[in-house]
Amino acid sequence: QQQQQQQQQQQQQQQQQQQQQQQYQQQTAGRATSHTLLHSHSERNMHRTAGGSMSAAAPGHAVGVATAPEHHLHHHQQHYQQHQMLTASHFVDVVAAPCFNSNRMPQLFATLAKLHAAHPSSLGQCVSAMNKWLRARGALVHLYSSLKHMKDDWQAGITMVRLFAKSTDHATRLSRLELAREHLVQAVFKMKGQSDGHPGSHSSAENAVKLSKMTHYTQLVILQIEMTKLALTDPKYAAHNLFTGDPVEIVKQLLPHNFDFGQRVMHALDLSSSRVSIFKSIVVGMARARPLVTRDIFSLLTHIKTQTQESPVEFDKIVVSIIELLAKDDRKNIDKLIKQMTDDHQKVLACIAAGDLAKAYSIAYSHSCLPDMRAIRQAAVMANEQGIVEQCDKILRHRQ
């Protein structure tokens, strides 16, 4: 038994030694892979240090990663597949960072694209780490190039939208938006193909959710393109960014000037449930700015009444909010506003707000509304209109 135990211990020791040797070989191979990718880059720096020129490189050695011969690319890839030791962080430190500092990112992207095309799963983590590193540094142009080379249309489109936000030149802003649209449309098309390929499955349901979000974002880009084009003739559109601006404020500024476009933007920004409060806020702001009703207010009310699906009550509430702010002597325009209303209760409130208690009493009397009659009586007491008070009391006593 002692001999057997000794033999088992010896076998365990031998296995541990073998594992240590394998780990050492893998680490050596991983470092060799990283070194091979940067071999020509390091040689180039050495030539520069020694005062040599780019043409002084030894024959047969590639200058930069991207110009390496094709068999070298496959050789690098085989090392990586066999040993899997080129970690993401190591790749950023010894490959991406030096190329970034020496303005050689385009060559690196071209090389990675070739490797990725041959073995899509091998370099995924390294490329993701590099893209994360570029995003953290704010190197959006390089990040876009990387995503484009890797055919990641969705992230490439989003990155181009971010570049649009940083642009100041009108032509550059428009071209970047149109480029973003191309990528996003292509990404949506690919996602539709994935959803159609697995109908009824759990992955199909997840893809449907993703597809809805992607389509919504793409619609925002299309609207932003249209708004950027409108800025060519009207500078007030140039300040609006649908991705970073306040959605409510953008819609409030668009609706009075371009109601149709403002409606589309409001729907795309998921503000349809708040549209009544938005309409009310706009007309109230216009009424406060100009005590007398202007043509702009009537025009906006016409759009709201004819081009939206608001209920008559909601529309009348908007009109009442305007009348509450108007000067009481603007009787002509107040009467025009009341004529646009359809709900009797809201008409009574509008007449009370305008100080026309006799008309309010007439409307309340015609539809026999006791709560409205009480509201009129209270307003008459405050206005010291004793005749209206007595008429209201008579009705209230008779019908109670």
JSON list of C-alpha atoms in Angstrom, two decimals, residues 16-191:
[
{"chain": "A", "resi": 16, "resn": "GLN", "atom": "CA", "xyz": [1.50, 18.93, -12.34]},
{"chain": "A", "resi": 17, "resn": "GLN", "atom": "CA", "xyz": [4.86, 19.38, -14.05]},
{"chain": "A", "resi": 18, "resn": "GLN", "atom": "CA", "xyz": [3.32, 18.62, -17.43]},
{"chain": "A", "resi": 19, "resn": "GLN", "atom": "CA", "xyz": [0.52, 21.16, -16.82]},
{"chain": "A", "resi": 20, "resn": "GLN", "atom": "CA", "xyz": [3.06, 23.82, -15.83]},
{"chain": "A", "resi": 21, "resn": "GLN", "atom": "CA", "xyz": [5.05, 23.15, -19.00]},
{"chain": "A", "resi": 22, "resn": "GLN", "atom": "CA", "xyz": [1.90, 23.41, -21.14]},
{"chain": "A", "resi": 23, "resn": "GLN", "atom": "CA", "xyz": [0.93, 26.71, -19.51]},
{"chain": "A", "resi": 24, "resn": "TYR", "atom": "CA", "xyz": [4.41, 28.08, -20.10]},
{"chain": "A", "resi": 25, "resn": "GLN", "atom": "CA", "xyz": [4.32, 27.02, -23.75]},
{"chain": "A", "resi": 26, "resn": "GLN", "atom": "CA", "xyz": [0.90, 28.64, -24.22]},
{"chain": "A", "resi": 27, "resn": "GLN", "atom": "CA", "xyz": [2.05, 31.90, -22.64]},
{"chain": "A", "resi": 28, "resn": "THR", "atom": "CA", "xyz": [5.13, 31.89, -24.83]},
{"chain": "A", "resi": 29, "resn": "ALA", "atom": "CA", "xyz": [3.02, 31.22, -27.90]},
{"chain": "A", "resi": 30, "resn": "GLY", "atom": "CA", "xyz": [0.60, 34.02, -26.97]},
{"chain": "A", "resi": 31, "resn": "ARG", "atom": "CA", "xyz": [3.40, 36.51, -26.58]},
{"chain": "A", "resi": 32, "resn": "ALA", "atom": "CA", "xyz": [4.84, 35.31, -29.87]},
{"chain": "A", "resi": 33, "resn": "THR", "atom": "CA", "xyz": [1.52, 35.93, -31.58]},
{"chain": "A", "resi": 34, "resn": "SER", "atom": "CA", "xyz": [1.33, 39.50, -30.29]},
{"chain": "A", "resi": 35, "resn": "HIS", "atom": "CA", "xyz": [4.97, 40.04, -31.15]},
{"chain": "A", "resi": 36, "resn": "THR", "atom": "CA", "xyz": [4.45, 38.74, -34.68]},
{"chain": "A", "resi": 37, "resn": "LEU", "atom": "CA", "xyz": [1.54, 41.16, -35.28]},
{"chain": "A", "resi": 38, "resn": "LEU", "atom": "CA", "xyz": [3.72, 44.07, -34.20]},
{"chain": "A", "resi": 39, "resn": "HIS", "atom": "CA", "xyz": [6.99, 42.79, -35.60]},
{"chain": "A", "resi": 40, "resn": "SER", "atom": "CA", "xyz": [7.14, 45.03, -38.63]},
{"chain": "A", "resi": 41, "resn": "HIS", "atom": "CA", "xyz": [5.79, 47.98, -36.60]},
{"chain": "A", "resi": 42, "resn": "SER", "atom": "CA", "xyz": [8.63, 47.63, -34.10]},
{"chain": "A", "resi": 43, "resn": "GLU", "atom": "CA", "xyz": [11.20, 47.30, -36.88]},
{"chain": "A", "resi": 44, "resn": "ARG", "atom": "CA", "xyz": [9.92, 50.51, -38.40]},
{"chain": "A", "resi": 45, "resn": "ASN", "atom": "CA", "xyz": [10.37, 52.38, -35.12]},
{"chain": "A", "resi": 46, "resn": "MET", "atom": "CA", "xyz": [13.89, 50.97, -34.76]},
{"chain": "A", "resi": 47, "resn": "HIS", "atom": "CA", "xyz": [14.79, 52.22, -38.23]},
{"chain": "A", "resi": 48, "resn": "ARG", "atom": "CA", "xyz": [13.46, 55.66, -37.34]},
{"chain": "A", "resi": 49, "resn": "THR", "atom": "CA", "xyz": [15.46, 55.70, -34.10]},
{"chain": "A", "resi": 50, "resn": "ALA", "atom": "CA", "xyz": [18.61, 54.77, -35.97]},
{"chain": "A", "resi": 51, "resn": "GLY", "atom": "CA", "xyz": [18.00, 57.57, -38.44]},
{"chain": "A", "resi": 52, "resn": "GLY", "atom": "CA", "xyz": [16.92, 55.24, -41.21]},
{"chain": "A", "resi": 53, "resn": "SER", "atom": "CA", "xyz": [14.03, 55.82, -43.56]},
{"chain": "A", "resi": 54, "resn": "MET", "atom": "CA", "xyz": [10.99, 53.71, -44.30]},
{"chain": "A", "resi": 55, "resn": "SER", "atom": "CA", "xyz": [12.70, 52.34, -47.37]},
{"chain": "A", "resi": 56, "resn": "ALA", "atom": "CA", "xyz": [15.60, 51.11, -45.23]},
{"chain": "A", "resi": 57, "resn": "ALA", "atom": "CA", "xyz": [13.62, 48.16, -43.96]},
{"chain": "A", "resi": 58, "resn": "ALA", "atom": "CA", "xyz": [15.10, 44.79, -44.80]},
{"chain": "A", "resi": 59, "resn": "PRO", "atom": "CA", "xyz": [13.73, 43.12, -47.91]},
{"chain": "A", "resi": 60, "resn": "GLY", "atom": "CA", "xyz": [10.93, 40.69, -47.26]},
{"chain": "A", "resi": 61, "resn": "HIS", "atom": "CA", "xyz": [9.75, 42.42, -44.07]},
{"chain": "A", "resi": 62, "resn": "ALA", "atom": "CA", "xyz": [6.36, 44.15, -44.17]},
{"chain": "A", "resi": 63, "resn": "VAL", "atom": "CA", "xyz": [6.13, 47.79, -43.17]},
{"chain": "A", "resi": 64, "resn": "GLY", "atom": "CA", "xyz": [3.04, 47.91, -40.92]},
{"chain": "A", "resi": 65, "resn": "VAL", "atom": "CA", "xyz": [0.54, 45.28, -39.99]},
{"chain": "A", "resi": 66, "resn": "ALA", "atom": "CA", "xyz": [-1.72, 45.62, -43.01]},
{"chain": "A", "resi": 67, "resn": "THR", "atom": "CA", "xyz": [0.99, 44.96, -45.62]},
{"chain": "A", "resi": 68, "resn": "ALA", "atom": "CA", "xyz": [2.08, 41.62, -44.19]},
{"chain": "A", "resi": 69, "resn": "PRO", "atom": "CA", "xyz": [2.05, 38.77, -46.74]},
{"chain": "A", "resi": 70, "resn": "GLU", "atom": "CA", "xyz": [-1.01, 36.59, -46.80]},
{"chain": "A", "resi": 71, "resn": "HIS", "atom": "CA", "xyz": [0.78, 33.54, -45.37]},
{"chain": "A", "resi": 72, "resn": "HIS", "atom": "CA", "xyz": [1.89, 35.65, -42.40]},
{"chain": "A", "resi": 73, "resn": "LEU", "atom": "CA", "xyz": [-1.75, 36.53, -41.68]},
{"chain": "A", "resi": 74, "resn": "HIS", "atom": "CA", "xyz": [-2.72, 32.86, -41.66]},
{"chain": "A", "resi": 75, "resn": "HIS", "atom": "CA", "xyz": [0.31, 32.06, -39.52]},
{"chain": "A", "resi": 76, "resn": "HIS", "atom": "CA", "xyz": [-0.74, 34.64, -36.91]},
{"chain": "A", "resi": 77, "resn": "GLN", "atom": "CA", "xyz": [-4.27, 33.28, -36.94]},
{"chain": "A", "resi": 78, "resn": "GLN", "atom": "CA", "xyz": [-3.11, 29.66, -36.44]},
{"chain": "A", "resi": 79, "resn": "HIS", "atom": "CA", "xyz": [-1.08, 30.69, -33.40]},
{"chain": "A", "resi": 80, "resn": "TYR", "atom": "CA", "xyz": [-4.10, 32.42, -31.94]},
{"chain": "A", "resi": 81, "resn": "GLN", "atom": "CA", "xyz": [-6.46, 29.50, -32.57]},
{"chain": "A", "resi": 82, "resn": "GLN", "atom": "CA", "xyz": [-4.08, 26.97, -31.07]},
{"chain": "A", "resi": 83, "resn": "HIS", "atom": "CA", "xyz": [-3.20, 28.78, -27.88]},
{"chain": "A", "resi": 84, "resn": "GLN", "atom": "CA", "xyz": [-6.01, 31.32, -27.27]},
{"chain": "A", "resi": 85, "resn": "MET", "atom": "CA", "xyz": [-3.63, 33.44, -25.17]},
{"chain": "A", "resi": 86, "resn": "LEU", "atom": "CA", "xyz": [-3.93, 36.80, -26.97]},
{"chain": "A", "resi": 87, "resn": "THR", "atom": "CA", "xyz": [-6.29, 38.23, -24.38]},
{"chain": "A", "resi": 88, "resn": "ALA", "atom": "CA", "xyz": [-8.46, 41.24, -25.09]},
{"chain": "A", "resi": 89, "resn": "SER", "atom": "CA", "xyz": [-6.61, 43.56, -22.72]},
{"chain": "A", "resi": 90, "resn": "HIS", "atom": "CA", "xyz": [-3.24, 42.34, -24.00]},
{"chain": "A", "resi": 91, "resn": "PHE", "atom": "CA", "xyz": [-4.38, 42.99, -27.58]},
{"chain": "A", "resi": 92, "resn": "VAL", "atom": "CA", "xyz": [-5.33, 46.58, -26.74]},
{"chain": "A", "resi": 93, "resn": "ASP", "atom": "CA", "xyz": [-2.03, 47.22, -24.94]},
{"chain": "A", "resi": 94, "resn": "VAL", "atom": "CA", "xyz": [0.40, 45.72, -27.46]},
{"chain": "A", "resi": 95, "resn": "VAL", "atom": "CA", "xyz": [-1.49, 46.06, -30.76]},
{"chain": "A", "resi": 96, "resn": "ALA", "atom": "CA", "xyz": [-4.24, 48.70, -30.75]},
{"chain": "A", "resi": 97, "resn": "ALA", "atom": "CA", "xyz": [-2.55, 51.37, -28.60]},
{"chain": "A", "resi": 98, "resn": "PRO", "atom": "CA", "xyz": [0.76, 51.43, -30.53]},
{"chain": "A", "resi": 99, "resn": "CYS", "atom": "CA", "xyz": [-1.07, 51.56, -33.85]},
{"chain": "A", "resi": 100, "resn": "PHE", "atom": "CA", "xyz": [-3.28, 54.38, -32.55]},
{"chain": "A", "resi": 101, "resn": "ASN", "atom": "CA", "xyz": [-0.28, 56.38, -31.33]},
{"chain": "A", "resi": 102, "resn": "SER", "atom": "CA", "xyz": [1.53, 55.94, -34.65]},
{"chain": "A", "resi": 103, "resn": "ASN", "atom": "CA", "xyz": [-1.51, 56.76, -36.85]},
{"chain": "A", "resi": 104, "resn": "ARG", "atom": "CA", "xyz": [-1.65, 53.24, -38.25]},
{"chain": "A", "resi": 105, "resn": "MET", "atom": "CA", "xyz": [-5.23, 52.33, -37.34]},
{"chain": "A", "resi": 106, "resn": "PRO", "atom": "CA", "xyz": [-6.41, 51.97, -40.98]},
{"chain": "A", "resi": 107, "resn": "GLN", "atom": "CA", "xyz": [-3.79, 49.28, -41.61]},
{"chain": "A", "resi": 108, "resn": "LEU", "atom": "CA", "xyz": [-4.77, 47.49, -38.41]},
{"chain": "A", "resi": 109, "resn": "PHE", "atom": "CA", "xyz": [-8.47, 47.56, -39.33]},
{"chain": "A", "resi": 110, "resn": "ALA", "atom": "CA", "xyz": [-7.72, 46.09, -42.77]},
{"chain": "A", "resi": 111, "resn": "THR", "atom": "CA", "xyz": [-5.67, 43.26, -41.24]},
{"chain": "A", "resi": 112, "resn": "LEU", "atom": "CA", "xyz": [-8.30, 42.46, -38.61]},
{"chain": "A", "resi": 113, "resn": "ALA", "atom": "CA", "xyz": [-11.00, 42.43, -41.27]},
{"chain": "A", "resi": 114, "resn": "LYS", "atom": "CA", "xyz": [-9.09, 39.75, -43.22]},
{"chain": "A", "resi": 115, "resn": "LEU", "atom": "CA", "xyz": [-8.53, 37.65, -40.11]},
{"chain": "A", "resi": 116, "resn": "HIS", "atom": "CA", "xyz": [-12.13, 38.08, -39.01]},
{"chain": "A", "resi": 117, "resn": "ALA", "atom": "CA", "xyz": [-13.48, 37.09, -42.42]},
{"chain": "A", "resi": 118, "resn": "ALA", "atom": "CA", "xyz": [-11.54, 33.80, -42.30]},
{"chain": "A", "resi": 119, "resn": "HIS", "atom": "CA", "xyz": [-12.31, 32.99, -38.65]},
{"chain": "A", "resi": 120, "resn": "PRO", "atom": "CA", "xyz": [-15.23, 35.15, -37.40]},
{"chain": "A", "resi": 121, "resn": "SER", "atom": "CA", "xyz": [-15.25, 33.87, -33.81]},
{"chain": "A", "resi": 122, "resn": "SER", "atom": "CA", "xyz": [-11.54, 34.08, -33.06]},
{"chain": "A", "resi": 123, "resn": "LEU", "atom": "CA", "xyz": [-10.90, 37.80, -32.71]},
{"chain": "A", "resi": 124, "resn": "GLY", "atom": "CA", "xyz": [-14.33, 38.90, -31.49]},
{"chain": "A", "resi": 125, "resn": "GLN", "atom": "CA", "xyz": [-13.31, 39.68, -27.92]},
{"chain": "A", "resi": 126, "resn": "CYS", "atom": "CA", "xyz": [-10.16, 41.50, -29.01]},
{"chain": "A", "resi": 127, "resn": "VAL", "atom": "CA", "xyz": [-12.05, 43.69, -31.49]},
{"chain": "A", "resi": 128, "resn": "SER", "atom": "CA", "xyz": [-14.76, 44.42, -28.92]},
{"chain": "A", "resi": 129, "resn": "ALA", "atom": "CA", "xyz": [-12.14, 45.47, -26.38]},
{"chain": "A", "resi": 130, "resn": "MET", "atom": "CA", "xyz": [-10.45, 47.70, -28.95]},
{"chain": "A", "resi": 131, "resn": "ASN", "atom": "CA", "xyz": [-13.77, 49.35, -29.88]},
{"chain": "A", "resi": 132, "resn": "LYS", "atom": "CA", "xyz": [-14.57, 49.93, -26.21]},
{"chain": "A", "resi": 133, "resn": "TRP", "atom": "CA", "xyz": [-11.13, 51.49, -25.77]},
{"chain": "A", "resi": 134, "resn": "LEU", "atom": "CA", "xyz": [-11.65, 53.76, -28.79]},
{"chain": "A", "resi": 135, "resn": "ARG", "atom": "CA", "xyz": [-15.11, 54.79, -27.55]},
{"chain": "A", "resi": 136, "resn": "ALA", "atom": "CA", "xyz": [-13.69, 55.68, -24.11]},
{"chain": "A", "resi": 137, "resn": "ARG", "atom": "CA", "xyz": [-11.05, 57.87, -25.76]},
{"chain": "A", "resi": 138, "resn": "GLY", "atom": "CA", "xyz": [-13.66, 59.63, -27.86]},
{"chain": "A", "resi": 139, "resn": "ALA", "atom": "CA", "xyz": [-11.97, 58.44, -31.07]},
{"chain": "A", "resi": 140, "resn": "LEU", "atom": "CA", "xyz": [-15.28, 58.14, -32.91]},
{"chain": "A", "resi": 141, "resn": "VAL", "atom": "CA", "xyz": [-13.80, 58.35, -36.41]},
{"chain": "A", "resi": 142, "resn": "HIS", "atom": "CA", "xyz": [-11.52, 55.37, -35.73]},
{"chain": "A", "resi": 143, "resn": "LEU", "atom": "CA", "xyz": [-14.36, 53.57, -33.97]},
{"chain": "A", "resi": 144, "resn": "TYR", "atom": "CA", "xyz": [-16.58, 54.02, -37.00]},
{"chain": "A", "resi": 145, "resn": "SER", "atom": "CA", "xyz": [-13.85, 52.67, -39.30]},
{"chain": "A", "resi": 146, "resn": "SER", "atom": "CA", "xyz": [-13.44, 49.61, -37.10]},
{"chain": "A", "resi": 147, "resn": "LEU", "atom": "CA", "xyz": [-17.17, 48.91, -37.03]},
{"chain": "A", "resi": 148, "resn": "LYS", "atom": "CA", "xyz": [-17.43, 49.43, -40.79]},
{"chain": "A", "resi": 149, "resn": "HIS", "atom": "CA", "xyz": [-14.58, 46.99, -41.48]},
{"chain": "A", "resi": 150, "resn": "MET", "atom": "CA", "xyz": [-16.24, 44.41, -39.22]},
{"chain": "A", "resi": 151, "resn": "LYS", "atom": "CA", "xyz": [-19.59, 44.99, -41.00]},
{"chain": "A", "resi": 152, "resn": "ASP", "atom": "CA", "xyz": [-21.36, 45.98, -37.78]},
{"chain": "A", "resi": 153, "resn": "ASP", "atom": "CA", "xyz": [-23.91, 48.22, -39.50]},
{"chain": "A", "resi": 154, "resn": "TRP", "atom": "CA", "xyz": [-25.99, 48.93, -36.41]},
{"chain": "A", "resi": 155, "resn": "GLN", "atom": "CA", "xyz": [-23.17, 50.24, -34.22]},
{"chain": "A", "resi": 156, "resn": "ALA", "atom": "CA", "xyz": [-21.60, 51.99, -37.22]},
{"chain": "A", "resi": 157, "resn": "GLY", "atom": "CA", "xyz": [-24.85, 53.88, -37.78]},
{"chain": "A", "resi": 158, "resn": "ILE", "atom": "CA", "xyz": [-25.13, 54.88, -34.11]},
{"chain": "A", "resi": 159, "resn": "THR", "atom": "CA", "xyz": [-21.50, 56.04, -34.11]},
{"chain": "A", "resi": 160, "resn": "MET", "atom": "CA", "xyz": [-22.12, 58.17, -37.20]},
{"chain": "A", "resi": 161, "resn": "VAL", "atom": "CA", "xyz": [-25.09, 59.81, -35.44]},
{"chain": "A", "resi": 162, "resn": "ARG", "atom": "CA", "xyz": [-22.74, 60.73, -32.59]},
{"chain": "A", "resi": 163, "resn": "LEU", "atom": "CA", "xyz": [-20.33, 62.20, -35.10]},
{"chain": "A", "resi": 164, "resn": "PHE", "atom": "CA", "xyz": [-23.23, 64.20, -36.54]},
{"chain": "A", "resi": 165, "resn": "ALA", "atom": "CA", "xyz": [-23.89, 65.69, -33.10]},
{"chain": "A", "resi": 166, "resn": "LYS", "atom": "CA", "xyz": [-20.27, 66.86, -32.91]},
{"chain": "A", "resi": 167, "resn": "SER", "atom": "CA", "xyz": [-20.33, 68.45, -36.37]},
{"chain": "A", "resi": 168, "resn": "THR", "atom": "CA", "xyz": [-20.87, 72.16, -36.94]},
{"chain": "A", "resi": 169, "resn": "ASP", "atom": "CA", "xyz": [-20.66, 72.40, -40.73]},
{"chain": "A", "resi": 170, "resn": "HIS", "atom": "CA", "xyz": [-24.07, 71.90, -42.33]},
{"chain": "A", "resi": 171, "resn": "ALA", "atom": "CA", "xyz": [-22.83, 69.79, -45.24]},
{"chain": "A", "resi": 172, "resn": "THR", "atom": "CA", "xyz": [-20.89, 67.51, -42.89]},
{"chain": "A", "resi": 173, "resn": "ARG", "atom": "CA", "xyz": [-23.89, 67.09, -40.60]},
{"chain": "A", "resi": 174, "resn": "LEU", "atom": "CA", "xyz": [-26.13, 66.11, -43.48]},
{"chain": "A", "resi": 175, "resn": "SER", "atom": "CA", "xyz": [-23.65, 63.68, -45.06]},
{"chain": "A", "resi": 176, "resn": "ARG", "atom": "CA", "xyz": [-23.06, 61.92, -41.74]},
{"chain": "A", "resi": 177, "resn": "LEU", "atom": "CA", "xyz": [-26.78, 61.53, -41.14]},
{"chain": "A", "resi": 178, "resn": "GLU", "atom": "CA", "xyz": [-27.30, 60.06, -44.59]},
{"chain": "A", "resi": 179, "resn": "LEU", "atom": "CA", "xyz": [-24.41, 57.66, -44.03]},
{"chain": "A", "resi": 180, "resn": "ALA", "atom": "CA", "xyz": [-25.91, 56.67, -40.67]},
{"chain": "A", "resi": 181, "resn": "ARG", "atom": "CA", "xyz": [-29.24, 56.01, -42.38]},
{"chain": "A", "resi": 182, "resn": "GLU", "atom": "CA", "xyz": [-27.59, 53.66, -44.89]},
{"chain": "A", "resi": 183, "resn": "HIS", "atom": "CA", "xyz": [-26.01, 51.59, -42.11]},
{"chain": "A", "resi": 184, "resn": "LEU", "atom": "CA", "xyz": [-29.16, 51.50, -39.99]},
{"chain": "A", "resi": 185, "resn": "VAL", "atom": "CA", "xyz": [-31.42, 50.50, -42.88]},
{"chain": "A", "resi": 186, "resn": "GLN", "atom": "CA", "xyz": [-29.03, 47.68, -43.71]},
{"chain": "A", "resi": 187, "resn": "ALA", "atom": "CA", "xyz": [-28.99, 46.56, -40.06]},
{"chain": "A", "resi": 188, "resn": "VAL", "atom": "CA", "xyz": [-32.81, 46.56, -39.95]},
{"chain": "A", "resi": 189, "resn": "PHE", "atom": "CA", "xyz": [-32.89, 44.52, -43.16]},
{"chain": "A", "resi": 190, "resn": "LYS", "atom": "CA", "xyz": [-30.54, 41.92, -41.64]},
{"chain": "A", "resi": 191, "resn": "MET", "atom": "CA", "xyz": [-32.61, 41.74, -38.45]}
]
